[in-house]
mmCIF file of C-alpha atoms and ligand atoms in Angstrom:
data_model
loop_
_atom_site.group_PDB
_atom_site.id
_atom_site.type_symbol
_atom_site.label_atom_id
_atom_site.label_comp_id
_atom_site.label_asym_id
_atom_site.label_seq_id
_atom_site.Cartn_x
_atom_site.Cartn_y
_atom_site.Cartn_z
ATOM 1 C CA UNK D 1 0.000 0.000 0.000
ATOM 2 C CA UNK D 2 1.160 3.269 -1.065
ATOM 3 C CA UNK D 3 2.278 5.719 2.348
ATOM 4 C CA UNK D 4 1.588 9.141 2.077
ATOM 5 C CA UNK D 5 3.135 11.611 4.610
ATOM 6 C CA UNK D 6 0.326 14.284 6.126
ATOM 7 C CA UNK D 7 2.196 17.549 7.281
ATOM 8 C CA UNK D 8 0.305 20.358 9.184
ATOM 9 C CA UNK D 9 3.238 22.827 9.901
ATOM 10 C CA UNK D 10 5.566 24.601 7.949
ATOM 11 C CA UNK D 11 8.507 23.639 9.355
ATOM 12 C CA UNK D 12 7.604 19.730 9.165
ATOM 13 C CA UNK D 13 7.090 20.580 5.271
ATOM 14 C CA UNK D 14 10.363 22.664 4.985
ATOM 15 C CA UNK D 15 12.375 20.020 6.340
ATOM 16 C CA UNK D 16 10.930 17.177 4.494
ATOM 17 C CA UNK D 17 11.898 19.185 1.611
ATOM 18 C CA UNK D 18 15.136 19.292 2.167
ATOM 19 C CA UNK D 19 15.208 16.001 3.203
ATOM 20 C CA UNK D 20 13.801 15.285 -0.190
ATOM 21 C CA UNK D 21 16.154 17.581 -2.044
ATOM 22 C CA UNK D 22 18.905 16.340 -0.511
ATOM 23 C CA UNK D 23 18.265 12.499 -1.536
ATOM 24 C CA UNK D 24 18.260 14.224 -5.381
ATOM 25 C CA UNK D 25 14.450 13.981 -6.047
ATOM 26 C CA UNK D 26 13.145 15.968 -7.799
ATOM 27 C CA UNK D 27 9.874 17.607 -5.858
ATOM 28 C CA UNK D 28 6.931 19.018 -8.563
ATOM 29 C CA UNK D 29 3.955 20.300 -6.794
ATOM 30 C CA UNK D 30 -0.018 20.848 -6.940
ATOM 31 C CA UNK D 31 -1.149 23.373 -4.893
ATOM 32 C CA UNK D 32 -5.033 22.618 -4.452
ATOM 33 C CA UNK D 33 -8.060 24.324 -2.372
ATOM 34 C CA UNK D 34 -8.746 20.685 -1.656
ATOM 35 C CA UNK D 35 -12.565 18.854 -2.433
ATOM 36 C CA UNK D 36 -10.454 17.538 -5.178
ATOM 37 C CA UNK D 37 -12.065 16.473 -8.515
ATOM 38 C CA UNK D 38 -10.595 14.878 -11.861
ATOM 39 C CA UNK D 39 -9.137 17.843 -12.696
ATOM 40 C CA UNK D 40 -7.131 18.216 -9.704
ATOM 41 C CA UNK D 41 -5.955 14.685 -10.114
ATOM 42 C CA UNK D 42 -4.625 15.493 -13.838
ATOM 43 C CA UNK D 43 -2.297 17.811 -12.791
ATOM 44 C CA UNK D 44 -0.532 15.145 -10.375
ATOM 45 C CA UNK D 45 -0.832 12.753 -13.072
ATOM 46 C CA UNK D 46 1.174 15.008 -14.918
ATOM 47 C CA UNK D 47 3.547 16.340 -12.452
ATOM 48 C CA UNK D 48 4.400 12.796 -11.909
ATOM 49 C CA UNK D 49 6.213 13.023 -15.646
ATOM 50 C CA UNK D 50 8.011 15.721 -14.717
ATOM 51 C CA UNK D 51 9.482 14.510 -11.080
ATOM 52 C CA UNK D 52 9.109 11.664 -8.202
ATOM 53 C CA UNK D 53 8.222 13.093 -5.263
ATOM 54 C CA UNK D 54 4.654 14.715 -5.676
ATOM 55 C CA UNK D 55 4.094 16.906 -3.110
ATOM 56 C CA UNK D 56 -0.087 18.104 -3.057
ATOM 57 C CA UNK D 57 -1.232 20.899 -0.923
ATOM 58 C CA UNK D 58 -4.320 21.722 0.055
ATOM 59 C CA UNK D 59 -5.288 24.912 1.744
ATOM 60 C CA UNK D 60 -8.505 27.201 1.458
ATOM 61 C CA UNK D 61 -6.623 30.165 1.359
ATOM 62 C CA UNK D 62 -8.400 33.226 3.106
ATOM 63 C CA UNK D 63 -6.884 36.342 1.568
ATOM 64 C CA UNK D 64 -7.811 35.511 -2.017
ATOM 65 C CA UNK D 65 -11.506 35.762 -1.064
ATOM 66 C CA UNK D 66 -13.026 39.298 -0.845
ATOM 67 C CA UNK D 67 -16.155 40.065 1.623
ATOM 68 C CA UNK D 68 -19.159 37.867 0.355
ATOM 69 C CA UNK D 69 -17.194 35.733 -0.965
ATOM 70 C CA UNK D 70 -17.658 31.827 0.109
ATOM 71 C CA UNK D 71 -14.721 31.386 2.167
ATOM 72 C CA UNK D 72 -16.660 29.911 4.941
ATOM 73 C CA UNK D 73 -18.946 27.678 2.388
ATOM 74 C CA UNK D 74 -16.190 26.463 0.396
ATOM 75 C CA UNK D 75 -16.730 22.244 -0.082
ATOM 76 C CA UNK D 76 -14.046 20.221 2.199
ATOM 77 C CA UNK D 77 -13.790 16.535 2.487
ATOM 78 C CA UNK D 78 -10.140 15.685 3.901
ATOM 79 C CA UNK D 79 -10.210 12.532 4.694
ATOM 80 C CA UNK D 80 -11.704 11.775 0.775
ATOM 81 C CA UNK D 81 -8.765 13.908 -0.665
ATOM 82 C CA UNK D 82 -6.335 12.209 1.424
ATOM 83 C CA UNK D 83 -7.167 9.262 -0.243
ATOM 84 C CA UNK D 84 -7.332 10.393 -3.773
ATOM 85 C CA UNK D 85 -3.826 11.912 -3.159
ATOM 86 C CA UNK D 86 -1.961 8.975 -2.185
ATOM 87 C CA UNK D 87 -3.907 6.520 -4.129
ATOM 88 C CA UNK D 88 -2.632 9.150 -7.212
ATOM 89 C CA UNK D 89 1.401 8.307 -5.708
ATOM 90 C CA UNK D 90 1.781 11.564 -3.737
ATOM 91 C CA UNK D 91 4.856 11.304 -1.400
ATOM 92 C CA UNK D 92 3.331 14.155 0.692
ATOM 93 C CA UNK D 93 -0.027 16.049 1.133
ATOM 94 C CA UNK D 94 0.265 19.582 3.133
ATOM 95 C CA UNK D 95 -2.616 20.881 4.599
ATOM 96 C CA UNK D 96 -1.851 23.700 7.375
ATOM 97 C CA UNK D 97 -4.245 25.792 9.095
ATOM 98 C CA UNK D 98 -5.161 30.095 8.444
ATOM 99 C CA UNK D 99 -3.279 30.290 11.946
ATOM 100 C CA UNK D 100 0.161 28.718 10.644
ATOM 101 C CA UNK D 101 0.219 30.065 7.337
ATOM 102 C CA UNK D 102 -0.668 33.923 8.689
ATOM 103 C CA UNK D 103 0.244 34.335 11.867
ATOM 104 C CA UNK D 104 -0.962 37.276 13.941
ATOM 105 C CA UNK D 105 1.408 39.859 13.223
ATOM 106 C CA UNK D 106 1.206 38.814 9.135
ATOM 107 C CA UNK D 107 2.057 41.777 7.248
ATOM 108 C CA UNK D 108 3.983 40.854 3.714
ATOM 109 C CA UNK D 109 1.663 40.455 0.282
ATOM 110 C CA UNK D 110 2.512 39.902 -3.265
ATOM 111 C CA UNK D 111 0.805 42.027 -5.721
ATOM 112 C CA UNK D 112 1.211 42.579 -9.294
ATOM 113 C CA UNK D 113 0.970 45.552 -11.215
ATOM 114 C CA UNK D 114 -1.099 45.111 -14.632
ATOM 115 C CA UNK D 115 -2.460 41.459 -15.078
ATOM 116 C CA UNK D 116 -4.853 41.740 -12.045
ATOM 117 C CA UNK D 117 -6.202 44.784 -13.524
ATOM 118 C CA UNK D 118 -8.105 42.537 -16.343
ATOM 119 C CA UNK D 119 -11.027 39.527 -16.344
ATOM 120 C CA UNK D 120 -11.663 38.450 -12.566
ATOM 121 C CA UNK D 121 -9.537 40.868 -11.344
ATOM 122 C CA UNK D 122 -11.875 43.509 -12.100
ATOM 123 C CA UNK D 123 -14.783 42.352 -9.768
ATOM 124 C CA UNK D 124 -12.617 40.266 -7.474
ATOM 125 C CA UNK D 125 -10.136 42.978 -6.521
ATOM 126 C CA UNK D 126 -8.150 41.229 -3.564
ATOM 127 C CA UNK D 127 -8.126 37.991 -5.155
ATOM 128 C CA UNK D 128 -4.597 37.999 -6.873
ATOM 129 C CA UNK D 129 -3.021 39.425 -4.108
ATOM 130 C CA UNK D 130 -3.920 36.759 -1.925
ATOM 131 C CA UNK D 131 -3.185 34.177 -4.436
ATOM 132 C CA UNK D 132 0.363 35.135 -5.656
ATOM 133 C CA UNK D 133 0.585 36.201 -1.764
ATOM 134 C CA UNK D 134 0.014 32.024 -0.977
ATOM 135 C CA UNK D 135 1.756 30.633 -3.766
ATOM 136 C CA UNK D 136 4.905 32.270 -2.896
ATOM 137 C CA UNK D 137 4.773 31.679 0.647
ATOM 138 C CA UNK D 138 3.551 27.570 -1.095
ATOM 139 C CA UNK D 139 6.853 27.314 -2.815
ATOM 140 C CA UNK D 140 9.572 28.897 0.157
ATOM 141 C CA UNK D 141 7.892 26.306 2.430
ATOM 142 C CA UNK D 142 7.393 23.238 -0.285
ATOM 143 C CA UNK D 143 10.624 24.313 -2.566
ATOM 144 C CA UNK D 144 9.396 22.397 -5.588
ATOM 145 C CA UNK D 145 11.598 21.933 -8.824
ATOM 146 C CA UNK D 146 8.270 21.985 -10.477
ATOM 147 C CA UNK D 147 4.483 23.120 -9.914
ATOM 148 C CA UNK D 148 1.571 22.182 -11.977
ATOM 149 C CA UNK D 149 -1.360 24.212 -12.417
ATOM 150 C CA UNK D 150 -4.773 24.274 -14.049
ATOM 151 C CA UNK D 151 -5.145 26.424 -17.652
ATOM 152 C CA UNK D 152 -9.085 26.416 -16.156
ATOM 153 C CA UNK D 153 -7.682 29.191 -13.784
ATOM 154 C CA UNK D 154 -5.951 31.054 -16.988
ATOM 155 C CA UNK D 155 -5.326 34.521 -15.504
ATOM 156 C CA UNK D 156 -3.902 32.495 -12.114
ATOM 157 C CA UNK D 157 -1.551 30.505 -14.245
ATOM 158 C CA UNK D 158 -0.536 33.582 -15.745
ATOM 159 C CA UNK D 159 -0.543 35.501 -12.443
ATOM 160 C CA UNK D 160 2.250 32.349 -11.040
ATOM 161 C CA UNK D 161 4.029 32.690 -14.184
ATOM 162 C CA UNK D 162 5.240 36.028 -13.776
ATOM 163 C CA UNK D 163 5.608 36.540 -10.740
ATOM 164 C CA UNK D 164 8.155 33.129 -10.332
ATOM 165 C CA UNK D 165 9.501 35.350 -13.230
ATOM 166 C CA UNK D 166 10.017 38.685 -11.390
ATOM 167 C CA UNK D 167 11.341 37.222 -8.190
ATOM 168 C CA UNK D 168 13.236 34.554 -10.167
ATOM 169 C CA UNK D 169 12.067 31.506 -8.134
ATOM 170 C CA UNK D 170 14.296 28.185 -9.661
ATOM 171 C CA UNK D 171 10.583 26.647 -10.374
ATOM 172 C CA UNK D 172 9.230 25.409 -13.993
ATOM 173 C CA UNK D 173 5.831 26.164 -13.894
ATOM 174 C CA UNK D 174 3.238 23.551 -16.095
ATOM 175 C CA UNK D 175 -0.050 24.638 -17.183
ATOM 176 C CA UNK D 176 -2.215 21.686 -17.664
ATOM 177 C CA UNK D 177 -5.172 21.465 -19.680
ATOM 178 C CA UNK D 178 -8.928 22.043 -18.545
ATOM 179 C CA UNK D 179 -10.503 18.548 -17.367
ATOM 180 C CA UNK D 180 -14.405 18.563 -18.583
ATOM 181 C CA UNK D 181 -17.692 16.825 -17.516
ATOM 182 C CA UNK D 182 -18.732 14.572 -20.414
ATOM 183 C CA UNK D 183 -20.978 16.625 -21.592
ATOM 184 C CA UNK D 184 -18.176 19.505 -21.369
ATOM 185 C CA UNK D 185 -18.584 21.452 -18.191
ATOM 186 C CA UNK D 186 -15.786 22.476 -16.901
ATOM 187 C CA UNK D 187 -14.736 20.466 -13.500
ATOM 188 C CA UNK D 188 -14.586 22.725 -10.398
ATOM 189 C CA UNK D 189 -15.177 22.415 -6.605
ATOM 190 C CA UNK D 190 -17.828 24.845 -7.038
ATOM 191 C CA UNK D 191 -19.779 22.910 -9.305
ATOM 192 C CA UNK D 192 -20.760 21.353 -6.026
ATOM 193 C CA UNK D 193 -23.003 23.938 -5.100
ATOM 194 C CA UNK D 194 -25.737 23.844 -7.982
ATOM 195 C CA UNK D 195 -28.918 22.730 -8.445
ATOM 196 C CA UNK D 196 -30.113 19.941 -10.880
ATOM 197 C CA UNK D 197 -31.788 23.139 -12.773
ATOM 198 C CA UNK D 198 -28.572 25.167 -12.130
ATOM 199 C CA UNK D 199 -26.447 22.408 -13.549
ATOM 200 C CA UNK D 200 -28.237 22.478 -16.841
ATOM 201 C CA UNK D 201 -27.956 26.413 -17.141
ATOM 202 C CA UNK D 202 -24.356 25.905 -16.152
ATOM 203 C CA UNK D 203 -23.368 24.169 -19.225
ATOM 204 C CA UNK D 204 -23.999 27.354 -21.464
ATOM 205 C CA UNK D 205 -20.454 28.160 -20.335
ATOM 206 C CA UNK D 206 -18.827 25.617 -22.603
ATOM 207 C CA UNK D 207 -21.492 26.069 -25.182
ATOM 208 C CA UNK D 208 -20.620 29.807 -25.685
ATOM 209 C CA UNK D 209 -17.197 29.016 -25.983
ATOM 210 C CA UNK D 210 -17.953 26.197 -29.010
ATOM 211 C CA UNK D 211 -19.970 28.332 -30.422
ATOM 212 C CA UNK D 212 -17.280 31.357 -30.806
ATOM 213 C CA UNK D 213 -14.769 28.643 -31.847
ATOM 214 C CA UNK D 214 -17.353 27.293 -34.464
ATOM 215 C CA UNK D 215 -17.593 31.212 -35.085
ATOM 216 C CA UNK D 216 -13.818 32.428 -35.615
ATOM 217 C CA UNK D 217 -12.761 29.172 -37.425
ATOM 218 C CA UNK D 218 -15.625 30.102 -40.042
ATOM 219 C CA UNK D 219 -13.889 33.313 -40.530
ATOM 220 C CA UNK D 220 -15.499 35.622 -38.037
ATOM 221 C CA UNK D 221 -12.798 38.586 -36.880
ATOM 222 C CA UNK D 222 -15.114 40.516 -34.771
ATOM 223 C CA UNK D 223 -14.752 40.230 -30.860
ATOM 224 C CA UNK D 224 -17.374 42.141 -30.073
ATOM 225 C CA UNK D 225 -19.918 39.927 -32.485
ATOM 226 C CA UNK D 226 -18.890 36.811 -30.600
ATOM 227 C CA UNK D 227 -18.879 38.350 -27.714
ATOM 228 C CA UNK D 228 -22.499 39.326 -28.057
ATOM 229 C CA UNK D 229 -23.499 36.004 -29.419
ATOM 230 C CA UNK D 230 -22.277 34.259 -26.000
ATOM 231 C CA UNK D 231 -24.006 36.657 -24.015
ATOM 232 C CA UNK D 232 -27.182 36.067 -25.776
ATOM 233 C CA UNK D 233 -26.761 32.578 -25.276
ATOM 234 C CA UNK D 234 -26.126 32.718 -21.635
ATOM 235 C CA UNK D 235 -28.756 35.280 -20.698
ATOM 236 C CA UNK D 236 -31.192 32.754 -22.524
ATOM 237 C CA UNK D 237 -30.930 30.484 -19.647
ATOM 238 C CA UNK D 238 -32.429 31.059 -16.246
ATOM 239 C CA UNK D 239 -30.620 32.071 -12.891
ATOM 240 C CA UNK D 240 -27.130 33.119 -15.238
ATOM 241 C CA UNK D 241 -25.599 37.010 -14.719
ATOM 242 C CA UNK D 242 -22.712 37.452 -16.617
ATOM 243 C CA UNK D 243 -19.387 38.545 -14.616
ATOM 244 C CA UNK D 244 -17.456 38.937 -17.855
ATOM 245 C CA UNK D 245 -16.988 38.151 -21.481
ATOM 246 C CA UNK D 246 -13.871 38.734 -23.029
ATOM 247 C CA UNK D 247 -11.461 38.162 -26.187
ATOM 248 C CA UNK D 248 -8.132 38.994 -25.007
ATOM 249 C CA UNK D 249 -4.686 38.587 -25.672
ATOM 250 C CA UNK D 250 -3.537 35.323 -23.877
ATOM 251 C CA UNK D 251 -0.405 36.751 -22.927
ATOM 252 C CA UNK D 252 -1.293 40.099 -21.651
ATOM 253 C CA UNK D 253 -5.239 39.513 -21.279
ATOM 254 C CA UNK D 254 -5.816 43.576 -23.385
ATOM 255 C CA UNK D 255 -8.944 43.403 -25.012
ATOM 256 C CA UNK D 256 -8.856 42.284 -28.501
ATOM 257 C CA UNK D 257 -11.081 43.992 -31.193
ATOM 258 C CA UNK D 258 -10.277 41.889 -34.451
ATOM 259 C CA UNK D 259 -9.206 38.763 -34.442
ATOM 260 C CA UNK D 260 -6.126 37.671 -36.525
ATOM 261 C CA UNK D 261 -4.610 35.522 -34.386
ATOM 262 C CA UNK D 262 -4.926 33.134 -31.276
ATOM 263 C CA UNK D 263 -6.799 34.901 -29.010
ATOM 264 C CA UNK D 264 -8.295 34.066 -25.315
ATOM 265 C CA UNK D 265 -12.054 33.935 -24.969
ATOM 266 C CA UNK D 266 -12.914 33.605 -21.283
ATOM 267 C CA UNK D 267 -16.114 34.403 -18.862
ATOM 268 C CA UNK D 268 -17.285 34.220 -15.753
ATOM 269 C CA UNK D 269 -20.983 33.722 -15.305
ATOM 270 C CA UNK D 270 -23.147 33.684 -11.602
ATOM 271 C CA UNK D 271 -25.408 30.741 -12.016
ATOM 272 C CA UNK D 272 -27.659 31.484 -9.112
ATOM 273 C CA UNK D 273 -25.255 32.478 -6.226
ATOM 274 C CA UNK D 274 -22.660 29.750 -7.956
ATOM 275 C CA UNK D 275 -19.639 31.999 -9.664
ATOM 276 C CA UNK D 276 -18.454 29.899 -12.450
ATOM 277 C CA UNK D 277 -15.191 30.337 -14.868
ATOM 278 C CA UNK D 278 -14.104 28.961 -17.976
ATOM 279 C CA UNK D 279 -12.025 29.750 -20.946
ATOM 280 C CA UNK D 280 -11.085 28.778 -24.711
ATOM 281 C CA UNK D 281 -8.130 29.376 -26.865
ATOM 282 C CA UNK D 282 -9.785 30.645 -30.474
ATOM 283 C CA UNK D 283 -7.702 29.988 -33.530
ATOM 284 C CA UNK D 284 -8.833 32.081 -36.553
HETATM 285 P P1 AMP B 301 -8.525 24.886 -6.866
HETATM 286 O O1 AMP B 301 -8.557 23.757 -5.899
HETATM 287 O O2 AMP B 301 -9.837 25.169 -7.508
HETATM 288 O O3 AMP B 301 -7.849 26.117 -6.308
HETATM 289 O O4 AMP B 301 -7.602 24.414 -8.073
HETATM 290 C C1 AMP B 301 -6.320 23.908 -7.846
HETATM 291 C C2 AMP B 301 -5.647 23.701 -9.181
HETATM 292 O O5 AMP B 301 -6.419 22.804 -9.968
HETATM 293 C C3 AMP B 301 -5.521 25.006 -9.994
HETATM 294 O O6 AMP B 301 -4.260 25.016 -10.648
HETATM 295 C C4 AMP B 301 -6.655 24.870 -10.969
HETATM 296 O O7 AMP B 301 -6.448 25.586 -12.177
HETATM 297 C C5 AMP B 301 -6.671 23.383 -11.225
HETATM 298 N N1 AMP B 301 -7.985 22.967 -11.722
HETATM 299 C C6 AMP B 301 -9.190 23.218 -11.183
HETATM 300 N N2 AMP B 301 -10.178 22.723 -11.959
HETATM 301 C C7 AMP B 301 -9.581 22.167 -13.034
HETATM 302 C C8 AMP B 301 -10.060 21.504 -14.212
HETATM 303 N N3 AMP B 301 -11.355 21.324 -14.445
HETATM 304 N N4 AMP B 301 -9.142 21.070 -15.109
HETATM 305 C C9 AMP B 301 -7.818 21.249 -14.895
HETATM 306 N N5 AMP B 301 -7.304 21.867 -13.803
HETATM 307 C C10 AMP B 301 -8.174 22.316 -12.884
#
């Protein structure tokens, strides 16, 4: 039977790392909010290409959720995701408290300057602070080689990426592809949360996103057409408010007018109180 190591505190994980280091493993790493799904489970599968000791995290970080927000709601079953980990080949799953990972007199955040200011950014407006707050304190207490991470969270992957750039962390970052429901809904934790009725409404998501690739590969240039066609599409289901829809640059997330290249179409729809996020690459 595969063992898998639980760790609570940072300076159990810190030294384990080392440990690890020091037998010349190579550590990658999944940092997860935990109520883990096949998604999550893709990115170990493919971390586990990339190194031997698989290191999983899972921590519902507080300072990437703004007032409202479902911090206290958010879906947890540990002993489940325990299980998933090691049956996946994890070496080590860390899962510390608030208390541990911000102590009382917690002060130092992470914040970047332009690619917050785009897509969930704009009505989440804490929410990349806290998250390239975590992942950097993640990786000084883990010290992977490499971490793997979801293209479902686009801007976050880009988010990491540049800010392991800036402060020139020794970490290869790997952004895995999105992991779908058969009938294409994008997995997620929060999917959890909706209704049978909900869960049909949730699916025009993906189906806005076919139907703007069906639409740019059939020669359409215009953002703002496909734009509007996946808003109509969405608004024609109950209990769906649109965050966002937007045709961006997948490097820098500007808006895009015309379409001549690759391009990022991404949204972010409320399906009752459920906040949902997905995204497409469109190829002209
Ligand atoms: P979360 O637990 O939601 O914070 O996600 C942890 C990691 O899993 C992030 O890198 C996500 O992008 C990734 N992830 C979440 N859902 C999916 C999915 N459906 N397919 C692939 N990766 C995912």
């Amino acid at each position: 039977m595969r063992v898998i190591e639980i760790i609570h505190t940072i300076a159990k994980m810190q030294s384990y790392a080392e440990k690890s280091r020091g037998k010349g493993n190579t550590i990658v790493f999944v940092p997860t909010m935990g109520y883990l799904h096949a998604g999550h489970l893709s990115l170990m599968k493919e971390g586990l290409k990339h190194g031997d000791d698989l290191v999983v995290s899972i921590f519902v970080n507080p300072t990437q959720f703004g007032p409202g927000e479902d911090l206290d709601t958010y879906p947890r079953d540990l002993e489940k995701d325990i299980e998933l980990v090691r049956k996946e080949g994890a070496k080590a799953l860390f899962t510390p408290d608030a208390k541990e990972i911000y102590g009382s007199r917690y002060q130092t955040y992470v914040a970047l300057d332009k690619l917050p200011d785009h897509l969930c950014g704009l009505s989440r407006p804490i929410h990349f602070k806290g998250v390239a707050t975590v992942v950097t304190k993640l990786f000084n207490i883990v010290k992977p080689h490499v971490a793997v991470l979801g293209q479902k969270d686009y801007q976050q992957l880009l988010v990491i990426g540049r800010t392991v750039e800036d402060l020139n962390f020794d970490i290869k970052i790997i952004g895995a592809p999105i992991i779908r429901e058969s009938d294409g809904l994008a997995m997620s934790s929060r999917n959890s949360y909706l209704t049978p009725r909900q869960r049909i409404c949730a699916l025009s998501l993906y189906e806005s996103l076919q139907n703007a690739r069906r639409l740019v590969e059939s020669g359409e240039k215009d953002a703002a057409k496909i734009i509007a066609a996946a808003s109509d599409l969405i608004k024609s289901h109950p209990e769906t408010t649109i965050d966002y829809i937007a045709v961006c640059n997948p490097e820098t997330l500007d808006d895009v007018k015309t379409i001549e290249g690759p391009v990022l179409m991404a949204l972010a729809v409320k399906v009752g109180t459920t906040r949902l996020i997905d995204n497409m690459i469109l190829k002209p």
